Amino acid sequence: MILEKVQQIYQDNLKKAFGEEERKAMTYLKSRGFSDETIQEFGVGYSNRNIKTELKDFQSLLSQQGILNARYNERNYQRLMFPLHNELGEIIGFNGRTLKEKSSDDKIYVKYLLSPESLEFSKSKTLFNLHRAKNYIKDQGSVYIVEGVMDCMTLWELGKRNVVCTLGTSLSKDHIQLLKKYTDKFIICYDNDIAGFSASVRNGRFISQAMREFLNNKSSETWSATKQILFTKLPINHDPND
């Protein structure tokens, strides 16, 4: 599968760290508290413009997948690359994070750049890390829901393996349908800022409504939102990685 080849190239770029940019990327990951084992487990890589040359016979396909743009240049150039998987563990896309800081005059700053929506990848149907976490979720009887990929990696690093990421704060019925196969207890762990608090309240209500739609009448009577939907309390203006 072409995306698996792309992921291997990205990962090799980061691991071998031949260039200054790749070394900066690895230093950044280490500064966020990630071990070599976690970086390897999540297949984190780096885009340094060599996809086009190493997979030169697949440029049209790579453009269709959103790896290359219309001019066949790398869409995620100089970004950390986090592979996205479906429930079965198949790679369906990428989430690219810039290492550049936003400047006051930058009007087109994009911190995270997701693969385009496709038959394989849909943000509303994808939960980052579900393929790794699903058995832990079932065993623990609960799931942590976080906003970002690094938040997810942080909880994993700390031993909380029953964690998934919604790639933002938008939670969908498809997400809940995926999760209810493994648990009916949800722990929302969003950033403790105004936006994160609002999203926590909104999604708590959404989970309650959706679960009552999905459960049969008997199960709905015994399922309690106040006991099955919990919220973490992080320090003010901190996210899980902080």
PDB file of C-alpha atoms in Angstrom:
ATOM      1  CA  MET A   1       0.000   0.000   0.000  1.00  0.00           C
ATOM      2  CA  ILE A   2       1.419   3.368  -1.051  1.00  0.00           C
ATOM      3  CA  LEU A   3       0.722   5.126   2.272  1.00  0.00           C
ATOM      4  CA  GLU A   4       2.733   2.503   4.146  1.00  0.00           C
ATOM      5  CA  LYS A   5       5.710   3.245   1.880  1.00  0.00           C
ATOM      6  CA  VAL A   6       5.239   6.966   2.498  1.00  0.00           C
ATOM      7  CA  GLN A   7       5.108   6.426   6.261  1.00  0.00           C
ATOM      8  CA  GLN A   8       8.320   4.382   6.195  1.00  0.00           C
ATOM      9  CA  ILE A   9      10.130   7.154   4.326  1.00  0.00           C
ATOM     10  CA  TYR A  10       8.882   9.789   6.768  1.00  0.00           C
ATOM     11  CA  GLN A  11       9.916   7.632   9.716  1.00  0.00           C
ATOM     12  CA  ASP A  12      13.368   6.942   8.260  1.00  0.00           C
ATOM     13  CA  ASN A  13      13.876  10.680   7.735  1.00  0.00           C
ATOM     14  CA  LEU A  14      13.339  11.292  11.434  1.00  0.00           C
ATOM     15  CA  LYS A  15      15.259   8.279  12.719  1.00  0.00           C
ATOM     16  CA  LYS A  16      18.349   8.826  10.566  1.00  0.00           C
ATOM     17  CA  ALA A  17      18.241  12.609  11.098  1.00  0.00           C
ATOM     18  CA  PHE A  18      20.869  13.363   8.438  1.00  0.00           C
ATOM     19  CA  GLY A  19      19.877  17.027   8.133  1.00  0.00           C
ATOM     20  CA  GLU A  20      19.588  19.941  10.539  1.00  0.00           C
ATOM     21  CA  GLU A  21      15.793  20.128  10.124  1.00  0.00           C
ATOM     22  CA  GLU A  22      15.339  16.471  11.045  1.00  0.00           C
ATOM     23  CA  ARG A  23      17.556  16.888  14.111  1.00  0.00           C
ATOM     24  CA  LYS A  24      15.490  19.890  15.171  1.00  0.00           C
ATOM     25  CA  ALA A  25      12.325  17.812  14.754  1.00  0.00           C
ATOM     26  CA  MET A  26      13.667  15.025  16.977  1.00  0.00           C
ATOM     27  CA  THR A  27      14.885  17.541  19.552  1.00  0.00           C
ATOM     28  CA  TYR A  28      11.411  19.073  19.601  1.00  0.00           C
ATOM     29  CA  LEU A  29       9.761  15.689  20.235  1.00  0.00           C
ATOM     30  CA  LYS A  30      12.185  14.967  23.061  1.00  0.00           C
ATOM     31  CA  SER A  31      11.456  18.410  24.558  1.00  0.00           C
ATOM     32  CA  ARG A  32       7.783  17.457  24.687  1.00  0.00           C
ATOM     33  CA  GLY A  33       8.682  14.455  26.846  1.00  0.00           C
ATOM     34  CA  PHE A  34       8.479  11.584  24.364  1.00  0.00           C
ATOM     35  CA  SER A  35      10.784   8.578  24.613  1.00  0.00           C
ATOM     36  CA  ASP A  36      12.314   6.834  21.607  1.00  0.00           C
ATOM     37  CA  GLU A  37       9.930   3.948  22.268  1.00  0.00           C
ATOM     38  CA  THR A  38       6.807   6.123  22.043  1.00  0.00           C
ATOM     39  CA  ILE A  39       8.076   7.951  18.936  1.00  0.00           C
ATOM     40  CA  GLN A  40       8.696   4.561  17.332  1.00  0.00           C
ATOM     41  CA  GLU A  41       5.366   3.110  18.493  1.00  0.00           C
ATOM     42  CA  PHE A  42       3.409   5.952  16.917  1.00  0.00           C
ATOM     43  CA  GLY A  43       5.470   5.894  13.737  1.00  0.00           C
ATOM     44  CA  VAL A  44       6.240   9.606  13.884  1.00  0.00           C
ATOM     45  CA  GLY A  45       8.184  10.875  10.888  1.00  0.00           C
ATOM     46  CA  TYR A  46       9.302  14.001   9.088  1.00  0.00           C
ATOM     47  CA  SER A  47       8.613  15.365   5.608  1.00  0.00           C
ATOM     48  CA  ASN A  48      11.784  16.644   3.956  1.00  0.00           C
ATOM     49  CA  ARG A  49      10.899  16.653   0.233  1.00  0.00           C
ATOM     50  CA  ASN A  50      12.275  13.202  -0.666  1.00  0.00           C
ATOM     51  CA  ILE A  51       8.924  11.461  -1.225  1.00  0.00           C
ATOM     52  CA  LYS A  52       8.754  12.781  -4.782  1.00  0.00           C
ATOM     53  CA  THR A  53      12.147  11.318  -5.709  1.00  0.00           C
ATOM     54  CA  GLU A  54      11.931   8.029  -3.797  1.00  0.00           C
ATOM     55  CA  LEU A  55       8.436   7.268  -5.123  1.00  0.00           C
ATOM     56  CA  LYS A  56       8.780   8.967  -8.501  1.00  0.00           C
ATOM     57  CA  ASP A  57       6.714   6.311 -10.294  1.00  0.00           C
ATOM     58  CA  PHE A  58       3.663   6.997  -8.088  1.00  0.00           C
ATOM     59  CA  GLN A  59       3.339  10.787  -8.278  1.00  0.00           C
ATOM     60  CA  SER A  60      -0.201  10.790  -9.640  1.00  0.00           C
ATOM     61  CA  LEU A  61      -1.379   8.409  -6.930  1.00  0.00           C
ATOM     62  CA  LEU A  62       0.464  10.399  -4.251  1.00  0.00           C
ATOM     63  CA  SER A  63      -1.287  13.541  -5.465  1.00  0.00           C
ATOM     64  CA  GLN A  64      -4.667  11.797  -5.208  1.00  0.00           C
ATOM     65  CA  GLN A  65      -3.810  10.778  -1.634  1.00  0.00           C
ATOM     66  CA  GLY A  66      -2.877  14.344  -0.672  1.00  0.00           C
ATOM     67  CA  ILE A  67       0.807  13.574  -0.128  1.00  0.00           C
ATOM     68  CA  LEU A  68       1.801  15.736  -3.107  1.00  0.00           C
ATOM     69  CA  ASN A  69      -0.020  18.867  -4.203  1.00  0.00           C
ATOM     70  CA  ALA A  70      -1.204  19.710  -7.730  1.00  0.00           C
ATOM     71  CA  ARG A  71       2.350  20.708  -8.681  1.00  0.00           C
ATOM     72  CA  TYR A  72       3.684  17.404  -7.301  1.00  0.00           C
ATOM     73  CA  ASN A  73       5.468  19.070  -4.408  1.00  0.00           C
ATOM     74  CA  GLU A  74       5.153  17.774  -0.860  1.00  0.00           C
ATOM     75  CA  ARG A  75       2.044  19.167   0.781  1.00  0.00           C
ATOM     76  CA  ASN A  76       3.474  18.715   4.285  1.00  0.00           C
ATOM     77  CA  TYR A  77       7.049  19.843   3.652  1.00  0.00           C
ATOM     78  CA  GLN A  78       9.014  20.457   6.879  1.00  0.00           C
ATOM     79  CA  ARG A  79       6.313  19.041   9.140  1.00  0.00           C
ATOM     80  CA  LEU A  80       6.320  16.277  11.705  1.00  0.00           C
ATOM     81  CA  MET A  81       4.163  13.505  10.284  1.00  0.00           C
ATOM     82  CA  PHE A  82       1.792  11.418  12.387  1.00  0.00           C
ATOM     83  CA  PRO A  83       0.233   8.459  10.527  1.00  0.00           C
ATOM     84  CA  LEU A  84      -3.518   7.991  10.906  1.00  0.00           C
ATOM     85  CA  HIS A  85      -5.022   4.512  11.027  1.00  0.00           C
ATOM     86  CA  ASN A  86      -8.465   2.992  10.829  1.00  0.00           C
ATOM     87  CA  GLU A  87      -9.812   0.631  13.474  1.00  0.00           C
ATOM     88  CA  LEU A  88      -7.997  -2.293  11.852  1.00  0.00           C
ATOM     89  CA  GLY A  89      -4.630  -0.562  11.932  1.00  0.00           C
ATOM     90  CA  GLU A  90      -4.399   0.297   8.226  1.00  0.00           C
ATOM     91  CA  ILE A  91      -2.816   3.662   7.376  1.00  0.00           C
ATOM     92  CA  ILE A  92      -5.443   5.973   5.878  1.00  0.00           C
ATOM     93  CA  GLY A  93      -3.761   9.369   6.025  1.00  0.00           C
ATOM     94  CA  PHE A  94      -1.463  11.711   7.928  1.00  0.00           C
ATOM     95  CA  ASN A  95      -1.550  14.649  10.290  1.00  0.00           C
ATOM     96  CA  GLY A  96       1.332  17.067   9.702  1.00  0.00           C
ATOM     97  CA  ARG A  97       2.468  19.488  12.419  1.00  0.00           C
ATOM     98  CA  THR A  98       4.581  22.517  11.603  1.00  0.00           C
ATOM     99  CA  LEU A  99       7.551  23.311  13.821  1.00  0.00           C
ATOM    100  CA  LYS A 100       7.333  26.996  12.986  1.00  0.00           C
ATOM    101  CA  GLU A 101       5.935  29.426  15.525  1.00  0.00           C
ATOM    102  CA  LYS A 102       3.118  31.719  14.437  1.00  0.00           C
ATOM    103  CA  SER A 103       4.257  35.268  13.767  1.00  0.00           C
ATOM    104  CA  SER A 104       2.056  38.330  14.268  1.00  0.00           C
ATOM    105  CA  ASP A 105       1.863  39.002  10.520  1.00  0.00           C
ATOM    106  CA  ASP A 106       1.250  35.395   9.458  1.00  0.00           C
ATOM    107  CA  LYS A 107      -2.331  35.202   8.213  1.00  0.00           C
ATOM    108  CA  ILE A 108      -2.192  31.687   6.746  1.00  0.00           C
ATOM    109  CA  TYR A 109      -0.558  29.848   9.646  1.00  0.00           C
ATOM    110  CA  VAL A 110      -1.728  26.230   9.825  1.00  0.00           C
ATOM    111  CA  LYS A 111      -0.462  24.336  12.865  1.00  0.00           C
ATOM    112  CA  TYR A 112      -1.829  20.933  11.865  1.00  0.00           C
ATOM    113  CA  LEU A 113      -2.548  19.863   8.298  1.00  0.00           C
ATOM    114  CA  LEU A 114      -4.668  16.749   7.844  1.00  0.00           C
ATOM    115  CA  SER A 115      -4.880  14.578   4.756  1.00  0.00           C
ATOM    116  CA  PRO A 116      -7.769  15.582   2.475  1.00  0.00           C
ATOM    117  CA  GLU A 117     -11.090  13.824   3.006  1.00  0.00           C
ATOM    118  CA  SER A 118     -11.267  10.664   0.882  1.00  0.00           C
ATOM    119  CA  LEU A 119     -12.892   7.239   0.697  1.00  0.00           C
ATOM    120  CA  GLU A 120     -10.227   6.007   3.126  1.00  0.00           C
ATOM    121  CA  PHE A 121      -9.987   8.987   5.473  1.00  0.00           C
ATOM    122  CA  SER A 122     -12.754  11.000   7.084  1.00  0.00           C
ATOM    123  CA  LYS A 123     -12.060  13.108  10.162  1.00  0.00           C
ATOM    124  CA  SER A 124     -15.551  12.486  11.531  1.00  0.00           C
ATOM    125  CA  LYS A 125     -15.030   8.706  11.294  1.00  0.00           C
ATOM    126  CA  THR A 126     -11.428   8.507  12.489  1.00  0.00           C
ATOM    127  CA  LEU A 127     -10.141   8.202  16.048  1.00  0.00           C
ATOM    128  CA  PHE A 128      -6.388   8.524  16.299  1.00  0.00           C
ATOM    129  CA  ASN A 129      -4.843   5.576  18.204  1.00  0.00           C
ATOM    130  CA  LEU A 130      -8.028   3.471  18.364  1.00  0.00           C
ATOM    131  CA  HIS A 131      -6.325   0.491  16.725  1.00  0.00           C
ATOM    132  CA  ARG A 132      -3.716   0.446  19.530  1.00  0.00           C
ATOM    133  CA  ALA A 133      -6.023   1.439  22.368  1.00  0.00           C
ATOM    134  CA  LYS A 134      -9.131  -0.663  21.741  1.00  0.00           C
ATOM    135  CA  ASN A 135      -8.072  -3.660  23.817  1.00  0.00           C
ATOM    136  CA  TYR A 136      -6.884  -1.397  26.647  1.00  0.00           C
ATOM    137  CA  ILE A 137     -10.211   0.463  26.504  1.00  0.00           C
ATOM    138  CA  LYS A 138     -12.086  -2.812  26.803  1.00  0.00           C
ATOM    139  CA  ASP A 139      -9.879  -4.023  29.669  1.00  0.00           C
ATOM    140  CA  GLN A 140     -10.012  -0.706  31.581  1.00  0.00           C
ATOM    141  CA  GLY A 141     -13.719  -0.208  30.941  1.00  0.00           C
ATOM    142  CA  SER A 142     -13.238   3.430  29.958  1.00  0.00           C
ATOM    143  CA  VAL A 143     -11.676   5.676  27.321  1.00  0.00           C
ATOM    144  CA  TYR A 144      -9.845   8.991  27.565  1.00  0.00           C
ATOM    145  CA  ILE A 145     -10.774  11.379  24.742  1.00  0.00           C
ATOM    146  CA  VAL A 146      -8.213  14.099  23.965  1.00  0.00           C
ATOM    147  CA  GLU A 147      -7.924  16.839  21.330  1.00  0.00           C
ATOM    148  CA  GLY A 148      -4.486  16.410  19.783  1.00  0.00           C
ATOM    149  CA  VAL A 149      -2.099  13.678  18.707  1.00  0.00           C
ATOM    150  CA  MET A 150       0.575  14.817  21.172  1.00  0.00           C
ATOM    151  CA  ASP A 151      -1.947  14.803  24.016  1.00  0.00           C
ATOM    152  CA  CYS A 152      -2.734  11.220  23.054  1.00  0.00           C
ATOM    153  CA  MET A 153       0.946  10.268  22.922  1.00  0.00           C
ATOM    154  CA  THR A 154       1.506  11.904  26.325  1.00  0.00           C
ATOM    155  CA  LEU A 155      -1.137   9.792  28.070  1.00  0.00           C
ATOM    156  CA  TRP A 156       0.268   6.718  26.335  1.00  0.00           C
ATOM    157  CA  GLU A 157       3.779   7.654  27.521  1.00  0.00           C
ATOM    158  CA  LEU A 158       2.443   7.946  31.080  1.00  0.00           C
ATOM    159  CA  GLY A 159       0.894   4.486  30.955  1.00  0.00           C
ATOM    160  CA  LYS A 160      -2.712   5.441  30.204  1.00  0.00           C
ATOM    161  CA  ARG A 161      -3.120   3.331  27.082  1.00  0.00           C
ATOM    162  CA  ASN A 162      -6.932   3.600  26.868  1.00  0.00           C
ATOM    163  CA  VAL A 163      -6.748   6.919  25.011  1.00  0.00           C
ATOM    164  CA  VAL A 164      -7.920   8.190  21.629  1.00  0.00           C
ATOM    165  CA  CYS A 165      -7.790  11.553  19.894  1.00  0.00           C
ATOM    166  CA  THR A 166     -10.561  13.218  17.902  1.00  0.00           C
ATOM    167  CA  LEU A 167      -8.103  15.392  15.890  1.00  0.00           C
ATOM    168  CA  GLY A 168      -9.715  18.499  17.336  1.00  0.00           C
ATOM    169  CA  THR A 169     -12.766  19.036  19.516  1.00  0.00           C
ATOM    170  CA  SER A 170     -15.435  17.856  17.069  1.00  0.00           C
ATOM    171  CA  LEU A 171     -17.033  14.629  18.246  1.00  0.00           C
ATOM    172  CA  SER A 172     -19.380  12.736  15.909  1.00  0.00           C
ATOM    173  CA  LYS A 173     -21.894   9.900  16.217  1.00  0.00           C
ATOM    174  CA  ASP A 174     -19.505   7.764  14.162  1.00  0.00           C
ATOM    175  CA  HIS A 175     -16.840   8.315  16.828  1.00  0.00           C
ATOM    176  CA  ILE A 176     -19.209   7.236  19.574  1.00  0.00           C
ATOM    177  CA  GLN A 177     -20.350   4.197  17.614  1.00  0.00           C
ATOM    178  CA  LEU A 178     -16.717   3.141  17.281  1.00  0.00           C
ATOM    179  CA  LEU A 179     -16.051   3.583  20.989  1.00  0.00           C
ATOM    180  CA  LYS A 180     -19.213   1.953  22.328  1.00  0.00           C
ATOM    181  CA  LYS A 181     -17.995  -1.385  20.943  1.00  0.00           C
ATOM    182  CA  TYR A 182     -15.408  -1.321  23.722  1.00  0.00           C
ATOM    183  CA  THR A 183     -16.844   0.803  26.548  1.00  0.00           C
ATOM    184  CA  ASP A 184     -19.750   2.963  27.687  1.00  0.00           C
ATOM    185  CA  LYS A 185     -17.608   5.140  29.982  1.00  0.00           C
ATOM    186  CA  PHE A 186     -16.029   8.291  28.563  1.00  0.00           C
ATOM    187  CA  ILE A 187     -13.404  10.570  30.149  1.00  0.00           C
ATOM    188  CA  ILE A 188     -13.083  13.897  28.337  1.00  0.00           C
ATOM    189  CA  CYS A 189      -9.563  15.291  28.702  1.00  0.00           C
ATOM    190  CA  TYR A 190      -9.462  18.523  26.712  1.00  0.00           C
ATOM    191  CA  ASP A 191      -7.300  21.605  27.194  1.00  0.00           C
ATOM    192  CA  ASN A 192      -8.237  23.640  30.275  1.00  0.00           C
ATOM    193  CA  ASP A 193      -8.872  26.895  28.462  1.00  0.00           C
ATOM    194  CA  ILE A 194     -12.101  28.586  27.412  1.00  0.00           C
ATOM    195  CA  ALA A 195     -12.316  26.708  24.119  1.00  0.00           C
ATOM    196  CA  GLY A 196     -11.507  23.369  25.741  1.00  0.00           C
ATOM    197  CA  PHE A 197     -14.023  23.880  28.552  1.00  0.00           C
ATOM    198  CA  SER A 198     -16.786  24.810  26.090  1.00  0.00           C
ATOM    199  CA  ALA A 199     -15.976  21.795  23.930  1.00  0.00           C
ATOM    200  CA  SER A 200     -15.982  19.505  26.984  1.00  0.00           C
ATOM    201  CA  VAL A 201     -19.465  20.652  28.003  1.00  0.00           C
ATOM    202  CA  ARG A 202     -20.772  20.454  24.450  1.00  0.00           C
ATOM    203  CA  ASN A 203     -19.373  16.986  23.822  1.00  0.00           C
ATOM    204  CA  GLY A 204     -20.479  15.691  27.208  1.00  0.00           C
ATOM    205  CA  ARG A 205     -24.047  16.559  26.284  1.00  0.00           C
ATOM    206  CA  PHE A 206     -23.563  15.123  22.815  1.00  0.00           C
ATOM    207  CA  ILE A 207     -22.279  11.792  24.159  1.00  0.00           C
ATOM    208  CA  SER A 208     -25.236  11.553  26.533  1.00  0.00           C
ATOM    209  CA  GLN A 209     -27.736  12.173  23.744  1.00  0.00           C
ATOM    210  CA  ALA A 210     -26.033   9.828  21.287  1.00  0.00           C
ATOM    211  CA  MET A 211     -25.637   6.981  23.757  1.00  0.00           C
ATOM    212  CA  ARG A 212     -29.318   7.093  24.659  1.00  0.00           C
ATOM    213  CA  GLU A 213     -30.125   6.816  20.949  1.00  0.00           C
ATOM    214  CA  PHE A 214     -27.773   3.858  20.489  1.00  0.00           C
ATOM    215  CA  LEU A 215     -28.724   1.884  23.618  1.00  0.00           C
ATOM    216  CA  ASN A 216     -31.845  -0.234  23.775  1.00  0.00           C
ATOM    217  CA  ASN A 217     -34.582   0.755  26.214  1.00  0.00           C
ATOM    218  CA  LYS A 218     -33.413  -1.544  29.000  1.00  0.00           C
ATOM    219  CA  SER A 219     -29.753  -0.482  28.738  1.00  0.00           C
ATOM    220  CA  SER A 220     -30.759   3.170  28.484  1.00  0.00           C
ATOM    221  CA  GLU A 221     -32.566   2.918  31.815  1.00  0.00           C
ATOM    222  CA  THR A 222     -29.454   1.696  33.643  1.00  0.00           C
ATOM    223  CA  TRP A 223     -26.868   3.851  31.839  1.00  0.00           C
ATOM    224  CA  SER A 224     -26.154   7.042  33.799  1.00  0.00           C
ATOM    225  CA  ALA A 225     -24.562  10.030  32.077  1.00  0.00           C
ATOM    226  CA  THR A 226     -23.381  11.499  35.400  1.00  0.00           C
ATOM    227  CA  LYS A 227     -21.464   8.301  36.148  1.00  0.00           C
ATOM    228  CA  GLN A 228     -20.388   7.310  32.636  1.00  0.00           C
ATOM    229  CA  ILE A 229     -19.234  10.702  31.322  1.00  0.00           C
ATOM    230  CA  LEU A 230     -16.383  12.180  33.334  1.00  0.00           C
ATOM    231  CA  PHE A 231     -14.157  15.231  32.917  1.00  0.00           C
ATOM    232  CA  THR A 232     -10.534  15.739  33.872  1.00  0.00           C
ATOM    233  CA  LYS A 233      -9.501  18.901  35.695  1.00  0.00           C
ATOM    234  CA  LEU A 234      -6.137  20.090  34.405  1.00  0.00           C
ATOM    235  CA  PRO A 235      -4.344  23.233  35.632  1.00  0.00           C
ATOM    236  CA  ILE A 236      -5.742  26.402  34.028  1.00  0.00           C
ATOM    237  CA  ASN A 237      -4.538  27.008  30.466  1.00  0.00           C
ATOM    238  CA  HIS A 238      -2.743  23.669  30.339  1.00  0.00           C
ATOM    239  CA  ASP A 239      -3.208  20.723  27.989  1.00  0.00           C
ATOM    240  CA  PRO A 240      -2.396  17.081  28.783  1.00  0.00           C
ATOM    241  CA  ASN A 241       1.129  17.386  27.344  1.00  0.00           C
ATOM    242  CA  ASP A 242       1.872  20.359  29.614  1.00  0.00           C
TER     243      ASP A 242
END
